[in-house]
Amino acid sequence: MATQVQLDTLCINTIRTLSMDAIQQANSGHPGTPMAMAPVVYCLWQRFLRFDPAHPIWPNRDRFVLSAGHASMLLYSLLHLCGVKAVNPKYEVLGELSVKLDDIKRFRQLDSQCPGHNVRSLSPPLPRPRRPGRSDVSPPVTGRVGQ
């Protein structure tokens, strides 16, 4: 039977591996931030954030805002591995994952649900500026205002 430390290490390494593989597949970007920040983000999501992956629009949930574009794959990995459910534009929870493995396989590709810098996404916890490339409002501010 695995100890808690072994289980935590396996989870962190799974986040790292999924992030590295997606970045390598895209042949674009670099895995430095996901590799370095995986333990920190894992600890936050496991021990501190209050959220329910089955109910991503729960009003009392904690919001995780990540503004570093280099860490976008880290966030996609977490959303996928935690099983966060998708939400439609009317904020109705759908029965499917917000970030599917096939979406991750298309990371940084044209029309992907997982762009390299979280400019837009259908995943509920992600910041959503009104139009790609908008520079007058930063993604974290937009994410907070939108909540």
Coordinates of C-alpha atoms in Angstrom, one line a residue:
M1 CA 0.0 0.0 0.0
A2 CA 1.3 3.4 -1.0
T3 CA 2.0 6.0 1.7
Q4 CA 0.6 9.5 1.5
V5 CA 4.0 10.9 0.4
Q6 CA 4.2 8.3 -2.4
L7 CA 0.7 9.1 -3.6
D8 CA 1.4 12.9 -3.5
T9 CA 4.7 12.3 -5.5
L10 CA 2.8 10.2 -8.0
C11 CA 0.1 12.9 -8.5
I12 CA 2.7 15.6 -8.9
N13 CA 4.7 13.6 -11.4
T14 CA 1.5 12.8 -13.3
I15 CA 0.8 16.6 -13.6
R16 CA 4.3 17.2 -14.7
T17 CA 4.3 14.3 -17.3
L18 CA 1.0 15.3 -18.8
S19 CA 2.2 18.9 -19.1
M20 CA 5.5 17.9 -20.6
D21 CA 4.0 15.5 -23.1
A22 CA 1.5 18.1 -24.3
I23 CA 4.2 20.8 -24.7
Q24 CA 6.4 18.3 -26.6
Q25 CA 3.6 17.2 -28.8
A26 CA 2.8 20.8 -29.7
N27 CA 6.4 21.4 -30.5
S28 CA 5.8 24.9 -29.0
G29 CA 6.5 26.4 -25.6
H30 CA 8.6 25.1 -22.7
P31 CA 7.8 23.0 -19.7
G32 CA 9.7 25.0 -17.1
T33 CA 6.8 26.5 -15.2
P34 CA 4.6 23.4 -15.1
M35 CA 7.6 21.3 -14.0
A36 CA 8.6 23.7 -11.2
M37 CA 5.1 24.7 -10.0
A38 CA 3.4 21.3 -10.1
P39 CA 4.1 20.6 -6.4
V40 CA 2.8 24.1 -5.3
V41 CA -0.3 23.9 -7.4
Y42 CA -1.0 20.3 -6.3
C43 CA -0.8 21.4 -2.7
L44 CA -3.1 24.3 -3.2
W45 CA -5.7 22.3 -5.0
Q46 CA -5.5 19.3 -2.7
R47 CA -5.3 21.0 0.7
F48 CA -6.6 24.6 0.4
L49 CA -8.9 25.4 -2.4
R50 CA -12.6 24.7 -1.9
F51 CA -14.2 23.5 -5.1
D52 CA -16.3 20.6 -6.5
P53 CA -15.3 19.3 -9.9
A54 CA -18.8 18.0 -10.5
H55 CA -20.2 21.5 -9.8
P56 CA -17.7 24.0 -11.3
I57 CA -20.2 27.0 -11.0
W58 CA -20.8 26.5 -7.2
P59 CA -21.1 30.1 -6.0
N60 CA -18.9 29.6 -2.9
R61 CA -16.0 28.0 -4.7
D62 CA -12.5 29.3 -4.6
R63 CA -11.2 30.7 -7.9
F64 CA -7.8 29.8 -9.1
V65 CA -6.5 32.6 -11.4
L66 CA -3.3 31.9 -13.3
S67 CA -2.0 34.7 -15.4
A68 CA 1.3 33.2 -16.6
G69 CA 0.8 31.9 -20.1
H70 CA 3.8 29.6 -19.7
A71 CA 1.8 27.8 -17.1
S72 CA -1.4 27.3 -19.1
M73 CA -0.7 23.6 -19.6
L74 CA -0.3 23.2 -15.9
L75 CA -3.9 24.5 -15.5
Y76 CA -5.2 22.3 -18.3
S77 CA -3.6 19.2 -16.7
L78 CA -5.2 20.0 -13.3
L79 CA -8.6 20.6 -14.8
H80 CA -8.4 17.3 -16.7
L81 CA -7.0 15.2 -13.8
C82 CA -9.4 16.6 -11.3
G83 CA -12.3 15.8 -13.6
V84 CA -13.8 19.4 -13.6
K85 CA -17.1 19.3 -15.6
A86 CA -17.8 21.5 -18.6
V87 CA -20.3 24.4 -18.5
N88 CA -22.2 25.8 -21.4
P89 CA -22.6 29.5 -22.1
K90 CA -25.8 29.5 -20.0
Y91 CA -23.8 28.2 -17.1
E92 CA -25.5 24.8 -17.1
V93 CA -23.2 22.0 -16.0
L94 CA -22.7 19.4 -18.8
G95 CA -21.9 15.8 -18.2
E96 CA -18.5 15.9 -19.9
L97 CA -15.0 17.0 -18.8
S98 CA -14.1 20.7 -19.3
V99 CA -10.7 19.6 -20.6
K100 CA -10.6 16.2 -22.3
L101 CA -7.4 14.3 -23.1
D102 CA -8.1 14.9 -26.8
D103 CA -8.1 18.7 -26.0
I104 CA -4.7 18.4 -24.3
K105 CA -3.4 16.5 -27.3
R106 CA -4.3 19.5 -29.4
F107 CA -2.6 22.0 -27.0
R108 CA -1.4 25.1 -28.9
Q109 CA -3.0 23.9 -32.2
L110 CA -5.3 26.0 -34.4
D111 CA -8.9 26.0 -33.0
S112 CA -7.8 24.1 -29.9
Q113 CA -9.8 24.3 -26.7
C114 CA -6.4 24.5 -25.0
P115 CA -4.6 27.6 -26.4
G116 CA -1.0 28.3 -25.2
H117 CA -2.0 31.5 -23.4
N118 CA -5.4 31.3 -21.8
V119 CA -6.9 33.9 -24.2
R120 CA -10.2 32.1 -24.4
S121 CA -11.6 28.8 -23.2
L122 CA -14.7 26.9 -22.5
S123 CA -13.3 25.6 -19.2
P124 CA -15.2 27.3 -16.4
P125 CA -12.3 28.3 -14.0
L126 CA -10.3 30.0 -16.7
P127 CA -10.2 33.8 -17.3
R128 CA -12.0 34.8 -20.4
P129 CA -11.1 38.2 -22.0
R130 CA -13.7 39.4 -24.6
R131 CA -11.5 39.1 -27.6
P132 CA -8.1 37.4 -28.3
G133 CA -5.1 39.7 -27.9
R134 CA -6.9 42.2 -25.8
S135 CA -4.3 44.1 -23.8
D136 CA -6.3 46.7 -21.9
V137 CA -7.5 44.2 -19.2
S138 CA -5.3 41.5 -17.9
P139 CA -6.7 37.9 -17.8
P140 CA -6.7 37.7 -13.9
V141 CA -8.6 41.0 -13.7
T142 CA -11.1 39.8 -16.4
G143 CA -11.5 36.5 -14.5
R144 CA -12.3 38.3 -11.3
V145 CA -14.7 40.8 -12.9
G146 CA -16.5 38.0 -14.7
Q147 CA -17.1 36.2 -11.4

